[in-house]
Amino acid sequence: MDGNRRFAKERQQPRAQGHESGFQKLAETLQWCFELGIYEVTVYAFSIENFKRSKEEVDGLMELTKRKVAKLMEEKDKIMEHGVCIRVLGDLTLLPPDTREAVAEVVRFSKNNTKCFLNVCLAYTSRHEIAEAVKLTAEGVELGILEPSDVTETLLDKTLYTNKSPDPDLLIRTSGETRLSDFLLWQTSHTCLIFEKALWPAFSIWDFYHAILCYQWNYTKLKTEKDKTERYKLTKELESLKQSIAHKQIQAQNKETSQVDEHEIEEAIKRKDERQQAFLSFVDERRQQILESRC
C-alpha cells in the first residue's frame, strides 16, 4: 500500500489525508477480493522503518490505526456474519500501549472466524521477523523444549508471524517502486510479483485485474517450482534426521558406523514432531501474552 504521501502531495493535501485515502482504498480492494473469491489477504500497514519518520506523522498514523480499529468494532456484527478473522502480524511491543490494546480487541473477537482472513502487518519488517524466529528457536533449545537437530527450515517457517497462513500466491506493490522493502522476504520465493505504477489511493480495479491475469498466466510455472522446492526440502530434512540418529547410535555404541532401520526413523520422527509441537505452543503462548499486555 505504497504512495499515500505522494498522493496527498500531488493534491496539496496534508499527509494524514493521504493515509486516510489509503485506508479507504484498502476497504474497496478487500471488497474486490471477496467478490473474486480471494479469502486471504495480507497488507503492509506499518513498517518498523516508519518509526523513523517525524513524531507528528507517526503519532498521526497510530491515531488513524486506533480510529480504524474502532470503526471495525462498530462493524463487529458484519465481520462475524462474514466470518472474517483479523490477525495483526509484527512486533507489537513496539506499539504504544493504547494502540496495542485497540489492536488486541479486534483480534480477540474475530480469532475464531474461519471464512476469510485479513493479515495486517504492523510494526513489521521481514528481517526482524526472521531474527525473532531464530531467537525463539535458540531459546527453545536452551530451555530443552527442542534438540538442536529439530531446528529446520520447516520449523523456522512455522515460527514466523505468518505461520497460520500459506505463502502468498500474488504480491502487488503500488507507486512504481520495484522492491519489496523488507516485506515477506522469506515467504515470497515462489510468489508472482507485480509492481504497479499507480499510487495506492489511485489503484483501480483495472490495475487489480491486470495483476490477477499476470498471476494466472504464471501459475503453472510457479506451482511446479514451488512443489519441486518443497520435495527437495523434505528430502534433505529426512536425510539430516537419519544422520542425526546414526550419529547418536555411534556415540552410544562406540562404533564407527551404524545402520538406521525404518522403525527407528518412524520413532525419531514422532518424537521430533512432539518436541516441535510443544515448541510451537510455547511460541503461540508467548505471542498471546504480548498481545494481551497493556503495559
Short mmCIF file of C-alpha atoms in Angstrom, two decimals:
data_model
loop_
_atom_site.label_atom_id
_atom_site.label_comp_id
_atom_site.label_asym_id
_atom_site.label_seq_id
_atom_site.Cartn_x
_atom_site.Cartn_y
_atom_site.Cartn_z
CA MET A 1 0.00 0.00 0.00
CA ASP A 2 2.65 2.47 -1.13
CA GLY A 3 2.16 6.03 -2.35
CA ASN A 4 -0.18 7.61 0.20
CA ARG A 5 2.09 10.57 0.93
CA ARG A 6 2.85 11.27 -2.73
CA PHE A 7 -0.87 11.05 -3.50
CA ALA A 8 -1.56 13.73 -0.89
CA LYS A 9 1.35 15.90 -2.06
CA GLU A 10 0.13 15.85 -5.68
CA ARG A 11 -3.24 17.14 -4.45
CA GLN A 12 -1.70 19.62 -2.00
CA GLN A 13 -3.33 17.78 0.90
CA PRO A 14 -1.93 17.01 4.37
CA ARG A 15 -0.07 13.70 4.68
CA ALA A 16 -2.74 12.48 7.07
CA GLN A 17 -5.32 12.82 4.30
CA GLY A 18 -3.17 10.63 2.06
CA HIS A 19 -3.13 7.89 4.69
CA GLU A 20 -6.89 8.25 5.14
CA SER A 21 -7.36 7.81 1.37
CA GLY A 22 -5.13 4.73 1.56
CA PHE A 23 -7.35 3.13 4.21
CA GLN A 24 -10.41 3.83 2.07
CA LYS A 25 -8.71 2.14 -0.89
CA LEU A 26 -7.93 -0.88 1.28
CA ALA A 27 -11.61 -1.31 2.14
CA GLU A 28 -12.51 -1.09 -1.54
CA THR A 29 -9.80 -3.56 -2.58
CA LEU A 30 -10.86 -6.07 0.07
CA GLN A 31 -14.36 -5.96 -1.41
CA TRP A 32 -12.91 -6.74 -4.86
CA CYS A 33 -11.01 -9.68 -3.37
CA PHE A 34 -14.12 -11.03 -1.67
CA GLU A 35 -16.12 -10.81 -4.91
CA LEU A 36 -13.39 -12.76 -6.77
CA GLY A 37 -13.23 -15.49 -4.12
CA ILE A 38 -9.91 -14.39 -2.64
CA TYR A 39 -10.37 -15.18 1.03
CA GLU A 40 -6.96 -14.35 2.49
CA VAL A 41 -5.19 -11.01 2.12
CA THR A 42 -2.04 -9.69 3.81
CA VAL A 43 -1.32 -5.95 3.83
CA TYR A 44 1.79 -3.99 4.82
CA ALA A 45 0.28 -1.29 7.02
CA PHE A 46 3.26 -0.01 9.02
CA SER A 47 6.94 -0.91 8.77
CA ILE A 48 9.31 -0.74 11.72
CA GLU A 49 11.27 1.62 9.47
CA ASN A 50 8.30 4.02 9.56
CA PHE A 51 9.11 4.79 13.19
CA LYS A 52 12.00 6.85 11.78
CA ARG A 53 9.52 9.36 10.34
CA SER A 54 8.61 12.54 12.18
CA LYS A 55 6.91 12.16 15.56
CA GLU A 56 3.92 14.06 14.21
CA GLU A 57 3.43 11.63 11.34
CA VAL A 58 3.98 8.50 13.47
CA ASP A 59 1.55 9.76 16.11
CA GLY A 60 -0.95 10.53 13.36
CA LEU A 61 -0.64 7.01 11.94
CA MET A 62 -1.11 5.45 15.38
CA GLU A 63 -4.19 7.61 15.92
CA LEU A 64 -5.52 6.65 12.48
CA THR A 65 -4.97 2.98 13.33
CA LYS A 66 -7.00 3.35 16.54
CA ARG A 67 -9.81 5.11 14.69
CA LYS A 68 -9.99 2.42 12.02
CA VAL A 69 -9.95 -0.32 14.65
CA ALA A 70 -12.80 1.47 16.43
CA LYS A 71 -14.65 1.51 13.10
CA LEU A 72 -14.11 -2.24 12.80
CA MET A 73 -15.57 -2.69 16.27
CA GLU A 74 -18.66 -0.80 15.12
CA GLU A 75 -18.90 -3.28 12.22
CA LYS A 76 -18.42 -6.25 14.55
CA ASP A 77 -21.73 -7.91 13.63
CA LYS A 78 -20.93 -7.70 9.92
CA ILE A 79 -17.42 -9.08 10.46
CA MET A 80 -18.83 -12.01 12.42
CA GLU A 81 -21.54 -12.59 9.80
CA HIS A 82 -18.91 -12.88 7.04
CA GLY A 83 -16.59 -14.96 9.24
CA VAL A 84 -13.60 -12.62 8.91
CA CYS A 85 -10.58 -13.40 11.08
CA ILE A 86 -8.33 -10.36 11.58
CA ARG A 87 -4.72 -11.06 12.51
CA VAL A 88 -2.05 -8.48 13.31
CA LEU A 89 1.50 -9.56 12.46
CA GLY A 90 4.59 -7.81 13.76
CA ASP A 91 6.47 -6.83 16.90
CA LEU A 92 3.57 -5.45 18.92
CA THR A 93 5.88 -4.49 21.78
CA LEU A 94 6.94 -1.53 19.62
CA LEU A 95 3.41 -0.11 19.52
CA PRO A 96 2.10 2.42 22.06
CA PRO A 97 0.06 0.62 24.77
CA ASP A 98 -3.25 2.19 23.71
CA THR A 99 -2.71 1.17 20.07
CA ARG A 100 -1.76 -2.36 21.14
CA GLU A 101 -4.91 -2.63 23.27
CA ALA A 102 -7.10 -1.44 20.39
CA VAL A 103 -5.49 -3.99 18.07
CA ALA A 104 -5.82 -6.78 20.65
CA GLU A 105 -9.54 -6.13 20.98
CA VAL A 106 -10.31 -6.66 17.30
CA VAL A 107 -8.01 -9.71 17.13
CA ARG A 108 -9.74 -11.26 20.16
CA PHE A 109 -13.30 -11.02 18.93
CA SER A 110 -12.52 -12.34 15.43
CA LYS A 111 -9.94 -15.03 16.21
CA ASN A 112 -12.30 -18.00 15.82
CA ASN A 113 -13.64 -16.94 12.41
CA THR A 114 -12.53 -19.14 9.53
CA LYS A 115 -14.17 -17.97 6.29
CA CYS A 116 -11.92 -15.01 5.42
CA PHE A 117 -8.57 -13.82 6.75
CA LEU A 118 -7.12 -10.32 6.85
CA ASN A 119 -3.49 -10.21 7.99
CA VAL A 120 -2.30 -6.72 8.89
CA CYS A 121 1.48 -6.32 9.14
CA LEU A 122 2.01 -3.65 11.80
CA ALA A 123 5.42 -2.75 13.28
CA TYR A 124 6.83 -5.32 10.85
CA THR A 125 9.87 -5.98 8.71
CA SER A 126 10.83 -9.34 7.30
CA ARG A 127 14.38 -9.22 8.69
CA HIS A 128 13.00 -8.53 12.16
CA GLU A 129 10.51 -11.38 11.75
CA ILE A 130 13.24 -13.85 10.75
CA ALA A 131 15.57 -12.66 13.53
CA GLU A 132 12.80 -13.12 16.11
CA ALA A 133 12.10 -16.63 14.81
CA VAL A 134 15.78 -17.55 15.13
CA LYS A 135 15.90 -16.13 18.69
CA LEU A 136 12.83 -18.14 19.68
CA THR A 137 14.25 -21.40 18.32
CA ALA A 138 17.53 -20.74 20.15
CA GLU A 139 15.53 -20.16 23.34
CA GLY A 140 13.60 -23.37 22.68
CA VAL A 141 16.88 -25.31 22.51
CA GLU A 142 18.24 -23.57 25.62
CA LEU A 143 15.08 -24.44 27.60
CA GLY A 144 15.26 -28.07 26.47
CA ILE A 145 12.00 -27.92 24.50
CA LEU A 146 13.89 -28.61 21.27
CA GLU A 147 17.01 -30.52 20.32
CA PRO A 148 19.44 -28.66 18.03
CA SER A 149 18.65 -31.11 15.21
CA ASP A 150 14.95 -30.16 15.46
CA VAL A 151 15.72 -26.69 14.06
CA THR A 152 14.94 -26.95 10.36
CA GLU A 153 13.74 -24.68 7.59
CA THR A 154 10.25 -26.10 8.09
CA LEU A 155 10.30 -25.29 11.81
CA LEU A 156 11.53 -21.74 11.18
CA ASP A 157 8.73 -21.32 8.67
CA LYS A 158 6.23 -22.31 11.38
CA THR A 159 7.84 -19.89 13.85
CA LEU A 160 7.30 -16.81 11.66
CA TYR A 161 4.44 -14.39 12.30
CA THR A 162 2.75 -15.81 9.18
CA ASN A 163 2.72 -19.39 10.48
CA LYS A 164 -1.06 -19.72 10.24
CA SER A 165 -1.16 -18.70 6.57
CA PRO A 166 0.04 -20.22 3.29
CA ASP A 167 2.74 -18.37 1.38
CA PRO A 168 1.23 -15.65 -0.82
CA ASP A 169 0.38 -16.50 -4.41
CA LEU A 170 0.43 -12.89 -5.58
CA LEU A 171 2.15 -9.79 -4.21
CA ILE A 172 1.21 -6.34 -5.52
CA ARG A 173 3.26 -3.23 -4.80
CA THR A 174 1.95 0.12 -5.95
CA SER A 175 3.61 3.50 -6.66
CA GLY A 176 6.12 2.27 -9.25
CA GLU A 177 8.74 1.14 -6.74
CA THR A 178 10.32 -2.18 -7.80
CA ARG A 179 11.50 -3.52 -4.45
CA LEU A 180 9.90 -5.43 -1.58
CA SER A 181 11.02 -3.03 1.18
CA ASP A 182 11.58 -5.83 3.68
CA PHE A 183 8.10 -7.34 3.26
CA LEU A 184 7.57 -11.13 3.40
CA LEU A 185 11.07 -11.88 2.06
CA TRP A 186 11.02 -15.46 3.39
CA GLN A 187 7.51 -16.21 2.11
CA THR A 188 7.70 -14.89 -1.48
CA SER A 189 10.31 -17.10 -3.16
CA HIS A 190 7.59 -18.60 -5.39
CA THR A 191 5.18 -15.67 -5.47
CA CYS A 192 4.07 -13.74 -8.54
CA LEU A 193 5.38 -10.19 -8.00
CA ILE A 194 3.52 -7.30 -9.63
CA PHE A 195 4.77 -3.70 -9.47
CA GLU A 196 2.04 -1.24 -10.41
CA LYS A 197 2.78 2.40 -11.27
CA ALA A 198 -0.40 3.73 -9.68
CA LEU A 199 -0.13 5.29 -6.24
CA TRP A 200 -2.04 3.22 -3.71
CA PRO A 201 -5.07 5.52 -3.24
CA ALA A 202 -5.37 5.69 -7.07
CA PHE A 203 -5.11 1.90 -7.53
CA SER A 204 -8.03 0.91 -9.77
CA ILE A 205 -9.98 -2.27 -10.35
CA TRP A 206 -8.31 -2.48 -13.78
CA ASP A 207 -4.88 -2.44 -12.11
CA PHE A 208 -6.18 -5.21 -9.87
CA TYR A 209 -7.46 -7.27 -12.81
CA HIS A 210 -4.10 -6.84 -14.57
CA ALA A 211 -2.30 -8.30 -11.55
CA ILE A 212 -4.72 -11.24 -11.36
CA LEU A 213 -4.22 -12.02 -15.06
CA CYS A 214 -0.43 -11.92 -14.67
CA TYR A 215 -0.71 -14.36 -11.78
CA GLN A 216 -2.93 -16.70 -13.80
CA TRP A 217 -0.50 -16.58 -16.73
CA ASN A 218 2.42 -17.63 -14.49
CA TYR A 219 0.51 -20.01 -12.20
CA THR A 220 1.70 -23.35 -13.65
CA LYS A 221 5.39 -22.43 -13.67
CA LEU A 222 5.28 -21.03 -10.15
CA LYS A 223 3.44 -24.07 -8.76
CA THR A 224 5.84 -26.50 -10.45
CA GLU A 225 8.88 -24.76 -8.97
CA LYS A 226 7.25 -24.50 -5.54
CA ASP A 227 6.39 -28.22 -5.46
CA LYS A 228 9.91 -29.13 -6.57
CA THR A 229 11.44 -26.99 -3.83
CA GLU A 230 9.13 -28.49 -1.19
CA ARG A 231 10.06 -32.06 -2.19
CA TYR A 232 13.76 -31.23 -2.07
CA LYS A 233 13.42 -29.58 1.35
CA LEU A 234 11.60 -32.58 2.85
CA THR A 235 14.16 -34.99 1.37
CA LYS A 236 17.06 -33.02 2.85
CA GLU A 237 15.39 -32.81 6.27
CA LEU A 238 14.76 -36.58 6.29
CA GLU A 239 18.38 -37.24 5.35
CA SER A 240 19.54 -34.91 8.11
CA LEU A 241 17.35 -36.79 10.62
CA LYS A 242 18.84 -40.15 9.55
CA GLN A 243 22.35 -38.76 10.01
CA SER A 244 21.43 -37.48 13.47
CA ILE A 245 20.07 -40.90 14.51
CA ALA A 246 23.15 -42.67 13.17
CA HIS A 247 25.46 -40.23 14.97
CA LYS A 248 23.71 -40.85 18.31
CA GLN A 249 23.92 -44.62 17.81
CA ILE A 250 27.63 -44.40 17.03
CA GLN A 251 28.23 -42.37 20.18
CA ALA A 252 26.15 -44.75 22.33
CA GLN A 253 27.67 -47.96 20.95
CA ASN A 254 31.21 -46.66 20.37
CA LYS A 255 31.16 -47.84 16.75
CA GLU A 256 32.46 -46.25 13.56
CA THR A 257 29.24 -46.82 11.57
CA SER A 258 25.59 -47.57 12.31
CA GLN A 259 22.64 -48.81 10.26
CA VAL A 260 19.34 -46.98 10.75
CA ASP A 261 16.16 -49.01 10.19
CA GLU A 262 12.70 -47.72 9.26
CA HIS A 263 11.23 -48.27 12.73
CA GLU A 264 13.92 -46.09 14.29
CA ILE A 265 13.21 -43.39 11.72
CA GLU A 266 9.47 -43.50 12.43
CA GLU A 267 10.04 -43.25 16.19
CA ALA A 268 12.52 -40.40 15.74
CA ILE A 269 10.08 -38.50 13.52
CA LYS A 270 7.33 -38.99 16.11
CA ARG A 271 9.49 -37.67 18.96
CA LYS A 272 10.70 -34.78 16.82
CA ASP A 273 7.13 -33.83 15.90
CA GLU A 274 6.13 -33.90 19.58
CA ARG A 275 9.01 -31.60 20.53
CA GLN A 276 8.27 -29.23 17.68
CA GLN A 277 4.57 -29.07 18.57
CA ALA A 278 5.46 -28.31 22.20
CA PHE A 279 7.76 -25.55 20.98
CA LEU A 280 5.14 -24.04 18.66
CA SER A 281 2.66 -24.00 21.56
CA PHE A 282 5.31 -22.14 23.57
CA VAL A 283 5.68 -19.60 20.73
CA ASP A 284 1.91 -19.08 20.46
CA GLU A 285 1.61 -18.53 24.22
CA ARG A 286 4.47 -16.02 24.18
CA ARG A 287 2.86 -14.00 21.38
CA GLN A 288 -0.55 -14.15 23.02
CA GLN A 289 0.96 -12.73 26.21
CA ILE A 290 2.44 -9.83 24.22
CA LEU A 291 -0.89 -9.17 22.52
CA GLU A 292 -2.73 -9.13 25.84
CA SER A 293 -0.12 -6.99 27.60
CA ARG A 294 -1.34 -3.48 28.44
CA CYS A 295 1.95 -2.17 29.77
#
